[in-house]
CSV table of C-alpha atoms and ligand atoms in Angstrom, one decimal:
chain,number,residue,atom,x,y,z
A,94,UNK,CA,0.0,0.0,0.0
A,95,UNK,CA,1.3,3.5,-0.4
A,96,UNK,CA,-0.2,6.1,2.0
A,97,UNK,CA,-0.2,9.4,0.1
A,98,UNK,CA,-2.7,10.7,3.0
A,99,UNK,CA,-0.4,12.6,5.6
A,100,UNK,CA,-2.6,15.5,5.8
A,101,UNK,CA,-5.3,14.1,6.8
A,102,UNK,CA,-3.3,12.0,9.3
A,103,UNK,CA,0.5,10.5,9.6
A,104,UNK,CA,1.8,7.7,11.8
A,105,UNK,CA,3.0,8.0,15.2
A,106,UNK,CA,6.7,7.8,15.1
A,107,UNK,CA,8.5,5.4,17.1
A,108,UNK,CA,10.6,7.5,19.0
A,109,UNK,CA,7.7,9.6,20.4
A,110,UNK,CA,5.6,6.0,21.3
A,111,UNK,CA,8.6,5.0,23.3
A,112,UNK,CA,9.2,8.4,25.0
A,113,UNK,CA,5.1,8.5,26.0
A,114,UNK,CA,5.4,4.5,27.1
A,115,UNK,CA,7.1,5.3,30.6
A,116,UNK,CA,3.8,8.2,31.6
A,117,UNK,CA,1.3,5.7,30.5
A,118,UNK,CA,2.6,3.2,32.4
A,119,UNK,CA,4.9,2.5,35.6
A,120,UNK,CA,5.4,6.6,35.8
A,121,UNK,CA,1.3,6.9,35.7
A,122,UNK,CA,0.6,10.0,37.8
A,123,UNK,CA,-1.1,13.0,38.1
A,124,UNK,CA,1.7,15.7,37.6
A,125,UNK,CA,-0.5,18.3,40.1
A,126,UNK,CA,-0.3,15.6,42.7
A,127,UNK,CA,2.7,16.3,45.3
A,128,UNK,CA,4.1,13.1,46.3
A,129,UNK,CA,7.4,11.7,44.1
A,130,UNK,CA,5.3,10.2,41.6
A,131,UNK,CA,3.3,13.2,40.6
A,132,UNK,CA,6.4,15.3,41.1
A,133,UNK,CA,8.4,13.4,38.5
A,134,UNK,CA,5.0,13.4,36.0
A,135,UNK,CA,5.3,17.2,36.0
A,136,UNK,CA,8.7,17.4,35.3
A,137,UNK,CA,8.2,15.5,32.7
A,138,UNK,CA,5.5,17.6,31.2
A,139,UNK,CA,7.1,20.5,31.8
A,140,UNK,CA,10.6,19.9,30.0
A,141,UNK,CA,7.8,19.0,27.2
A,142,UNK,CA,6.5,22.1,27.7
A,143,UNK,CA,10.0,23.4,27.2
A,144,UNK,CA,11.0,21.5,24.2
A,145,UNK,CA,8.0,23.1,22.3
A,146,UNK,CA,8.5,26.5,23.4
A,147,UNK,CA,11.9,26.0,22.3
A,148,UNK,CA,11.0,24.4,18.7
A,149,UNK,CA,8.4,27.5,18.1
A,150,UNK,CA,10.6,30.1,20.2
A,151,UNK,CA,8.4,30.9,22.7
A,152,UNK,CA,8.4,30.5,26.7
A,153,UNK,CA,7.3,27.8,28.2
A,154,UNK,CA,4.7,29.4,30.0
A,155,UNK,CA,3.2,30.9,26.5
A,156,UNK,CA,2.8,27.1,25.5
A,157,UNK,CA,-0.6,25.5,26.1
A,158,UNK,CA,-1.0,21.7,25.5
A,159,UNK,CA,-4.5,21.0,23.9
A,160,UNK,CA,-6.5,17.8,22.3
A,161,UNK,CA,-5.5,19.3,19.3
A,162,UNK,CA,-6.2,21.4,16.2
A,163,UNK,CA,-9.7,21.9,16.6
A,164,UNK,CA,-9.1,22.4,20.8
A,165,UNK,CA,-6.7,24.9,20.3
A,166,UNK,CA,-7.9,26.9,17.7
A,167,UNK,CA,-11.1,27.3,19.4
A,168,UNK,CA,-9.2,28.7,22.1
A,169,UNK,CA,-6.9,30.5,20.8
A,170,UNK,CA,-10.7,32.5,18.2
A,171,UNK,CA,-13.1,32.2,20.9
A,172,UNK,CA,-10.4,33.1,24.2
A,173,UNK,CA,-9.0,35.8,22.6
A,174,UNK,CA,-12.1,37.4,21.5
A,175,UNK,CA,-13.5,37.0,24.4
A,176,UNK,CA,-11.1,38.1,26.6
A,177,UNK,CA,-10.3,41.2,24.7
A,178,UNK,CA,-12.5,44.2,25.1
A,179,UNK,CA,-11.2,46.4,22.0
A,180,UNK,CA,-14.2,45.2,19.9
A,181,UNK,CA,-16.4,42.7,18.4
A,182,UNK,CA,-14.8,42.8,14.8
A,183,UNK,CA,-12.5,39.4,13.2
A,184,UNK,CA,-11.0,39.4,10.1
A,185,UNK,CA,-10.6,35.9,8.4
A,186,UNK,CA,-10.9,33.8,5.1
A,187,UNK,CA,-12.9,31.2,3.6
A,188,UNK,CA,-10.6,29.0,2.8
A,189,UNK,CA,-9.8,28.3,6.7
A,190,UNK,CA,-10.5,24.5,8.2
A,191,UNK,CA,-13.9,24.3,9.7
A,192,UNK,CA,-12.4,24.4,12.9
A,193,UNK,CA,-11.9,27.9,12.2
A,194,UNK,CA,-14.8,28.8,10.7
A,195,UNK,CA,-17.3,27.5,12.9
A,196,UNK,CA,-15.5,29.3,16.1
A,197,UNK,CA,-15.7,32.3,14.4
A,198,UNK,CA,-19.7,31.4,13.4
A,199,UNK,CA,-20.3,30.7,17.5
A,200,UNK,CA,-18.9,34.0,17.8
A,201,UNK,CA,-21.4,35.8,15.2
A,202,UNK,CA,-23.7,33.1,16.6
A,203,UNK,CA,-23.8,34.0,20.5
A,204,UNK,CA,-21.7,36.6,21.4
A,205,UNK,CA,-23.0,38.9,18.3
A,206,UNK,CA,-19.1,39.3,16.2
A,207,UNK,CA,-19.0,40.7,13.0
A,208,UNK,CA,-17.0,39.1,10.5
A,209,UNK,CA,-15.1,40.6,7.6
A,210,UNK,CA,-14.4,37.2,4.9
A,211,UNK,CA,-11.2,38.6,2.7
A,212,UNK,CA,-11.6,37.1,-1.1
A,213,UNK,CA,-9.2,34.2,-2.4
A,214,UNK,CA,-8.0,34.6,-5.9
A,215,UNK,CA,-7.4,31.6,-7.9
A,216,UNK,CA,-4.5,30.2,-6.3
A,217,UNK,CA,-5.9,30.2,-2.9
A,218,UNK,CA,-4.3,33.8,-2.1
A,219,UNK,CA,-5.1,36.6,0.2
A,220,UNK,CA,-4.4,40.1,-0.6
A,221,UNK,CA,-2.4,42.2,1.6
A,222,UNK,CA,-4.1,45.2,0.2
A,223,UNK,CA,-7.3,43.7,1.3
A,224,UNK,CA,-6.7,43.1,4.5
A,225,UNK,CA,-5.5,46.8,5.1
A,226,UNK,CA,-9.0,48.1,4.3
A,227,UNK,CA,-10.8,45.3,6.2
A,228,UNK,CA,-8.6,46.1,9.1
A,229,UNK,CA,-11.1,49.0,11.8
A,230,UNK,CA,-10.3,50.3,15.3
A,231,UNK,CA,-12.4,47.3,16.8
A,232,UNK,CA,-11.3,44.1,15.0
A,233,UNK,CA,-9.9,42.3,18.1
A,234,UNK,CA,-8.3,39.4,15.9
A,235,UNK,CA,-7.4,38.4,12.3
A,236,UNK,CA,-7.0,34.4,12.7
A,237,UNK,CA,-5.4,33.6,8.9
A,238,UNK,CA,-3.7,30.0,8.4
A,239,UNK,CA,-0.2,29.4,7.9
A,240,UNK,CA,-0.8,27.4,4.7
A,241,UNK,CA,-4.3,25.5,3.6
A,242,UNK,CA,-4.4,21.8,3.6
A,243,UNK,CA,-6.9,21.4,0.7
A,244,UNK,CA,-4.3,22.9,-1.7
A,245,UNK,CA,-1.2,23.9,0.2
A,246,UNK,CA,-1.0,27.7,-0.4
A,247,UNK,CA,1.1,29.3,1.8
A,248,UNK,CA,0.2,32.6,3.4
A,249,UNK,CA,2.8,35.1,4.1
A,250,UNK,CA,2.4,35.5,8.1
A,251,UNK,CA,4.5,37.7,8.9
A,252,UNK,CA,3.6,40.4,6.4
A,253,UNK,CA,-0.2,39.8,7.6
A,254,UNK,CA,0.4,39.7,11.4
A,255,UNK,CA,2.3,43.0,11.0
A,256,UNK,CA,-0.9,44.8,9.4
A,257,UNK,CA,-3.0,43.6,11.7
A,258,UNK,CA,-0.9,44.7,14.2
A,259,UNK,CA,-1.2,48.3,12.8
A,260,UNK,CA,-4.4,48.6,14.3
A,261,UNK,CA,-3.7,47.0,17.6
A,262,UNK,CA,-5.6,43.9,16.6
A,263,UNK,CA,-4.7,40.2,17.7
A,264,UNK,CA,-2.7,37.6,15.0
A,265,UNK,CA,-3.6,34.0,15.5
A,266,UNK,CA,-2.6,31.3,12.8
A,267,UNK,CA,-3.8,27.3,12.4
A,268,UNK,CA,-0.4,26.4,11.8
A,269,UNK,CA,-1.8,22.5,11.7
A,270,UNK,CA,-0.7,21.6,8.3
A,271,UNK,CA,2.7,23.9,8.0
A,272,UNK,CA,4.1,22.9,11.5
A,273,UNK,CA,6.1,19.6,10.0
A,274,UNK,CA,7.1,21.9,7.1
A,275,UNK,CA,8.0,25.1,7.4
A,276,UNK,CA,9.8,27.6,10.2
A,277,UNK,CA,6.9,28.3,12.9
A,278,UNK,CA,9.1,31.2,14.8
A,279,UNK,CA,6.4,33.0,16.7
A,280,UNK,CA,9.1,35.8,16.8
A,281,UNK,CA,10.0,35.4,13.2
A,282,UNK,CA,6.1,35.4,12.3
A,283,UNK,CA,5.5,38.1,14.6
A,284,UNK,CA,1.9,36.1,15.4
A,285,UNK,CA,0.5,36.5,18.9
A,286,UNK,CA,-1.4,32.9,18.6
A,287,UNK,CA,-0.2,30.0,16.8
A,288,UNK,CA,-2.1,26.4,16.5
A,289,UNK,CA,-0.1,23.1,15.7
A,290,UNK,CA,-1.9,19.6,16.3
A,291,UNK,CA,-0.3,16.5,16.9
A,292,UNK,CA,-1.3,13.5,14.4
A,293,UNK,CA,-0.1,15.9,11.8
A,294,UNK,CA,3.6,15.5,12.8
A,295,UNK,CA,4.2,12.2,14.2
A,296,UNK,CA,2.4,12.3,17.7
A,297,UNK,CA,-0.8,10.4,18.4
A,298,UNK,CA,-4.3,12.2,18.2
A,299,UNK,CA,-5.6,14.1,20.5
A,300,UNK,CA,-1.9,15.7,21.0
A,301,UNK,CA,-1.8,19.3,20.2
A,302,UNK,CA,-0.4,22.6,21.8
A,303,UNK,CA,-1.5,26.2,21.2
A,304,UNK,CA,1.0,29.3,21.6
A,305,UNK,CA,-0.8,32.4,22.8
A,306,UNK,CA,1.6,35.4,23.7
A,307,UNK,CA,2.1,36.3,27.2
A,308,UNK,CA,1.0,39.3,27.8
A,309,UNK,CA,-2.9,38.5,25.8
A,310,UNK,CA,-5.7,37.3,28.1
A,311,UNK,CA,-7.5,34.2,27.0
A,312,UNK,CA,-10.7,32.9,28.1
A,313,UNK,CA,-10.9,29.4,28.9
A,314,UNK,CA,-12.8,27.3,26.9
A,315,UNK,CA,-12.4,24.3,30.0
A,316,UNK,CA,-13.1,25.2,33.5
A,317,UNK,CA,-12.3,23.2,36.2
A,318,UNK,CA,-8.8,23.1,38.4
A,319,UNK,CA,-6.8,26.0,36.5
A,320,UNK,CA,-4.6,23.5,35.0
A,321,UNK,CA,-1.9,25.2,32.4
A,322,UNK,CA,-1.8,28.4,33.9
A,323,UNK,CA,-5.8,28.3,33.9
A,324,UNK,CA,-6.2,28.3,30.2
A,325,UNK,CA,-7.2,24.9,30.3
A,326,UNK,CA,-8.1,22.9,32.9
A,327,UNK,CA,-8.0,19.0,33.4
A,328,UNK,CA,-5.5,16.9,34.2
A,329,UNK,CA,-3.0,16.8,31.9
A,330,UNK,CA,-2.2,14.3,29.2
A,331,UNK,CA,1.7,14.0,30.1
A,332,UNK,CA,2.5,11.0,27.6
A,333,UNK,CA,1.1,12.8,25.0
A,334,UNK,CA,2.7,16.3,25.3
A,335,UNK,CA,6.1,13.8,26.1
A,336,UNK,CA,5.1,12.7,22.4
A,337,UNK,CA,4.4,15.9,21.2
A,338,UNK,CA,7.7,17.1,22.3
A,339,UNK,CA,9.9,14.1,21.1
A,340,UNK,CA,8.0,14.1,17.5
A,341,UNK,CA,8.8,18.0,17.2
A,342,UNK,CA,12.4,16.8,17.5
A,343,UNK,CA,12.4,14.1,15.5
A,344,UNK,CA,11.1,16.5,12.6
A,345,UNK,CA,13.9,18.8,13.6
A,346,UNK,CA,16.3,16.1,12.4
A,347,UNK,CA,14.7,15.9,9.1
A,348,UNK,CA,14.6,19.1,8.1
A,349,UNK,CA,17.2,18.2,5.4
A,350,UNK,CA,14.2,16.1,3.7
A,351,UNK,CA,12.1,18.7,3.2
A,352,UNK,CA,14.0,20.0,0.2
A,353,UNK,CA,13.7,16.3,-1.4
A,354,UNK,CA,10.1,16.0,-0.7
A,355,UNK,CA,9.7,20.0,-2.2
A,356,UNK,CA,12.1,18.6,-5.3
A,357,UNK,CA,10.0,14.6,-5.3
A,358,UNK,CA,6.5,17.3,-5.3
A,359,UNK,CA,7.2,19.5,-8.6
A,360,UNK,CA,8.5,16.0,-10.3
A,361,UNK,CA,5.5,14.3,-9.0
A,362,UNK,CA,3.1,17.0,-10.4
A,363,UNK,CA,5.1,17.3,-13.6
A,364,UNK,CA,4.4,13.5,-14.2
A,365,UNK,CA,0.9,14.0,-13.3
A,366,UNK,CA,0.4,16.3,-15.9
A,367,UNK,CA,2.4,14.4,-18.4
A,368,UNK,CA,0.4,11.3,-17.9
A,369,UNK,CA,-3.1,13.3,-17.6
A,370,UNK,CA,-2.9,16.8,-19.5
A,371,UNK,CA,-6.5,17.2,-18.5
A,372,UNK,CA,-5.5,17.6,-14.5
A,373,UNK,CA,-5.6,20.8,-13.4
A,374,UNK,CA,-2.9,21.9,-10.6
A,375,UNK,CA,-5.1,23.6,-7.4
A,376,UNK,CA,-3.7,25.9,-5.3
A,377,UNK,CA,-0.3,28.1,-6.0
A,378,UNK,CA,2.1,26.4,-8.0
A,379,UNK,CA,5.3,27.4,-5.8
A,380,UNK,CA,4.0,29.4,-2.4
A,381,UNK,CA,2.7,25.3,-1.5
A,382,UNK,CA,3.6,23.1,1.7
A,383,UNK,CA,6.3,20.2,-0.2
A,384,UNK,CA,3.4,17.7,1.0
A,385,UNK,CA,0.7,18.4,-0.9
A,386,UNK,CA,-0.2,18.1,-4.8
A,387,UNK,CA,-3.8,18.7,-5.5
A,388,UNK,CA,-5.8,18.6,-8.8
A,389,UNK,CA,-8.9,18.8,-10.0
A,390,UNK,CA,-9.5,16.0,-13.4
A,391,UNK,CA,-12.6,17.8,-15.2
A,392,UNK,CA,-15.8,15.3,-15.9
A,393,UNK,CA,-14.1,13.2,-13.4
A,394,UNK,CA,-15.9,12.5,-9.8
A,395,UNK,CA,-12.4,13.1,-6.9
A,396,UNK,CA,-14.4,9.9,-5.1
A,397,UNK,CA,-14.6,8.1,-7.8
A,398,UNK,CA,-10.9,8.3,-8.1
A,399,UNK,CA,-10.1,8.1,-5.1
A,400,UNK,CA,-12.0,4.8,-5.0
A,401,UNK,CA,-10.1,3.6,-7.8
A,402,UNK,CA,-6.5,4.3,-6.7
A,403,UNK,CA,-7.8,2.8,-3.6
A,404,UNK,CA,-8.2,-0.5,-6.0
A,405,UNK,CA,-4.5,0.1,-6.6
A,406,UNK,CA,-3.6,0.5,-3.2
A,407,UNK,CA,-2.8,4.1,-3.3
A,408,UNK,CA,-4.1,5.7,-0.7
A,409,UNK,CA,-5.3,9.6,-1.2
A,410,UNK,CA,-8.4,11.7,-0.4
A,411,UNK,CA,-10.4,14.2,-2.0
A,412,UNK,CA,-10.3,17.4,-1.0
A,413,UNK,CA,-9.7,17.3,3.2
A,414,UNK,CA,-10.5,14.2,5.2
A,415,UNK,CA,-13.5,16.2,6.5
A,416,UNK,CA,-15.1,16.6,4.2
A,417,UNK,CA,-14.5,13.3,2.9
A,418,UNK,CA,-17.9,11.0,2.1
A,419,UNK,CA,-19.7,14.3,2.1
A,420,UNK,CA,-21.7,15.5,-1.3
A,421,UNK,CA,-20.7,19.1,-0.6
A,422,UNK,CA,-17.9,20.5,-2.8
A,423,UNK,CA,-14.9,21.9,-1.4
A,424,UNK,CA,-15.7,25.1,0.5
A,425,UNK,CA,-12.1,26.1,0.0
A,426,UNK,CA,-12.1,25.0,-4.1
A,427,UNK,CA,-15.4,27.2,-4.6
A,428,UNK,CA,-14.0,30.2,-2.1
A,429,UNK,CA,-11.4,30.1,-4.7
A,430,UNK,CA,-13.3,30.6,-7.6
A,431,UNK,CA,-13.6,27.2,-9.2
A,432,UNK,CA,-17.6,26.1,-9.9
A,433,UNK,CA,-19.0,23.4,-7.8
A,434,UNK,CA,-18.6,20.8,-10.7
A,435,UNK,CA,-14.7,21.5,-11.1
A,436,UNK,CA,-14.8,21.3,-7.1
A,437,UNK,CA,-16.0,17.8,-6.9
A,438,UNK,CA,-13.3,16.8,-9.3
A,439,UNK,CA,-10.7,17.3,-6.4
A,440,UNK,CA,-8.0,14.6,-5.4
A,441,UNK,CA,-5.2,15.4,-3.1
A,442,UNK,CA,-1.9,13.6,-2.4
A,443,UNK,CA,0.0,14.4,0.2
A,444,UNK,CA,3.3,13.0,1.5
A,445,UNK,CA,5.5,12.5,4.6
A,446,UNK,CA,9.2,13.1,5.1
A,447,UNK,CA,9.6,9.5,4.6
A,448,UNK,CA,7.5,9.4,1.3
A,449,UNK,CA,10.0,8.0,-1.6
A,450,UNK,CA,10.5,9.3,-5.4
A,451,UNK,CA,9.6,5.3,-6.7
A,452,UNK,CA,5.9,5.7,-5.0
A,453,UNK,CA,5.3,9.1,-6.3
A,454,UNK,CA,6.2,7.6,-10.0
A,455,UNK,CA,3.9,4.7,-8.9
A,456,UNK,CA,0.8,6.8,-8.0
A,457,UNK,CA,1.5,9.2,-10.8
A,458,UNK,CA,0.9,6.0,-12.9
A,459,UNK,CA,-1.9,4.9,-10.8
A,460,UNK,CA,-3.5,7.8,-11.1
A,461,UNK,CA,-3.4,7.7,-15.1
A,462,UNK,CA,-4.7,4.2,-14.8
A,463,UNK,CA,-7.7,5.5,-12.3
A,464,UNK,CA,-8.1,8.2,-14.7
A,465,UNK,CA,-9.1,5.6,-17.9
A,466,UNK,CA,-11.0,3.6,-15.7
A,467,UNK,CA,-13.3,6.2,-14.3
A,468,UNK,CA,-13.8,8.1,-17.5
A,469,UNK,CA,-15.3,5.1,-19.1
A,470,UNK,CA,-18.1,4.6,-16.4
A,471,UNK,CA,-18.2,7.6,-13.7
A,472,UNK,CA,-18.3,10.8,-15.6
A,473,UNK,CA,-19.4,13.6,-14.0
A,474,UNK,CA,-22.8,14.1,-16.4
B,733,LIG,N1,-6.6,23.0,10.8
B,733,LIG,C1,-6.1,22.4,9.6
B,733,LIG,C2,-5.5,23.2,8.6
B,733,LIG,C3,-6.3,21.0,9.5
B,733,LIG,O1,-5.8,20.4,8.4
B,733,LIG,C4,-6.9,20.3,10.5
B,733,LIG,C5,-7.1,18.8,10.4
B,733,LIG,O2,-7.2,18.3,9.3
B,733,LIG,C6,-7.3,20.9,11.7
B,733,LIG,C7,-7.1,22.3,11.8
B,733,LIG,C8,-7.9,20.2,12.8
B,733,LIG,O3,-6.9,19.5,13.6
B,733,LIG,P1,-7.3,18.2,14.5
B,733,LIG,O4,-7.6,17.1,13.6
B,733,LIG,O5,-6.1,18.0,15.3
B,733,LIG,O6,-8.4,18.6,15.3
């Protein structure tokens, strides 16, 4: 089988399994309790806490370790918005992950937010231009992603945090998909929030951690016993930020296969379109994460393909994994200008760090082979 699926979810690497093995088991306890046990649990979660800070530049005590994407980016929209007074104003995309969305929809929903939605252009961008005029004395945060995992555009962070910052507003980014790829800096990004989730980089799910600046009040989304510095209470899941923590290095040490994987991409999507002319290329041909090449084969359902690869044991999805089984074409696809037809065409492939050259070539071909067998019997009518 080749798993070209890593977006949606990658494996757990050993080295963060074995690291978590010791909290799960003989050193089980409760790192708020105060006997030697617990003691030695929250050291442990706290040189965790460390190593993260350190791989995103941070302090420890601006790190928050969450159940995930969707956990921490609803913390990071809804407890800064909350907790901020300048206004009732947010500045976002749609082409962000549902996670996104939808906190910034409770927001409009119950706490009565207005919401300015900047246009995408073709290749999934923003405009800088835009978000300038968007920008008013009460927007309280811009919350923009690092880059999309439908298509793999890339946003340029720093140059939108800065602008938002003009006007005193708050910078969060879902980092969930870049975080394996590219440099998450807070400093470099200049970002007051940042979101990276776990079982996108080699930790298990329900890992994930959250950066929020210092200095910013957030309101809890979990109350209970003020756990993390009473941004999110509950005991805490000490194997899994011990995960969290070794995966983040073992990325560290392959940073040098990000450049082969960027280099194995472009010859992965020139094949593509050597074997099927008719493929269109989504998102921005260059400004894309290494992992992902998406396309959209016209007349052609992205299900039906998928299904069909799937035949040839190569393993993909259409569009994101949530969306996945759904009828609904790609919010970010159609946000970006492409008609709802085009949108159901969509197949994505993304890789790991591990992903080789030889089953690139061999999906490349698969996908050629899907391609004849559903244009015979699944056109799109
Ligand atoms: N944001 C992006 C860009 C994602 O791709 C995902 C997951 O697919 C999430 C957020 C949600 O993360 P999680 O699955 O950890 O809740």
């Amino acid at each position: 089988m080749i798993y070209l699926d890593h977006a949606a979810t990658t494996p757990v690497a050993k080295e963060a399994l074995q690291a978590a093995w010791p909290w799960l088991t003989e050193e089980f306890g409760n790192p708020s309790s105060t006997h030697e046990l617990g003691h030695r649990a929250g050291m442990a979660l706290e040189a965790a806490r460390d190593a993260v800070a350190a791989w995103l530049g941070c302090r420890g005590s601006e790190i928050i370790f969450t159940s995930g994407g969707t956990e921490g980016i609803n913390l990071a929209i809804e407890g800064l918005a909350l907790a901020n007074p300048r206004g009732r104003h947010i500045v976002s995309s749609p082409t962000e992950h549902e996670a996104v969305l939808q906190s910034i929809e409770y927001l409009v929903r119950h706490h009565k937010f207005e919401v300015t939605w900047l246009s995408v252009d073709l290749q999934g961008g923003i405009s800088l231009a835009e978000l300038k005029t968007a920008l008013r004395l009460d927007t309280t945060l811009v919350t923009l992603m690092m880059a999309n995992n439908e298509v793999g555009t890339i946003h340029p962070i720093s140059r939108l945090a800065a602008l938002a910052h003009e006007v005193g507003a708050a910078f969060h980014t879902d980092a969930v998909q870049a975080a394996a790829w590219l440099d998450c800096n807070v400093a470099e990004l200049g970002v007051d929030a940042l979101t990276v989730s776990g079982h996108k980089l080699g930790a298990p799910k329900g890992s994930g951690a959250t950066y929020i600046r210092g200095r910013l009040a957030v309101e809890p989304l979990l109350h209970g016993g003020g756990q993390e510095n009473g941004r999110r209470s509950g005991t805490e899941n000490v194997a899994w930020a011990v995960a969290l923590a070794t995966a983040v290095e073992v990325l560290t040490k392959q940073k040098a296969e990000v450049a082969r994987i960027e280099a194995a991409r472009d010859r992965f999507i020139g094949q593509v379109q050597n074997l099927v002319p008719t493929a269109i290329l989504t998102g921005h041909p260059s400004t894309r994460l290494p992992s992902i090449a998406s396309f959209c084969v016209p007349g052609l359902s992205g299900e039906a393909l998928l299904l069909e690869l799937e035949r040839r044991e190569v393993i993909v999805s259409s569009g994101s994994a949530c969306a996945a089984g759904s009828d609904e074409p790609s919010h970010v696809l159609t946000a970006m200008g492409f008609d709802a037809e085009l949108a159901q065409t969509a197949i994505r492939f993304s890789f790991s760090h591990h992903t080789t050259e030889a089953e690139l070539e061999t999906a490349a071909r698969a996908l050629a082979d899907a391609v004849a067998a559903v244009g015979g019997t699944d056109k799109i009518a």
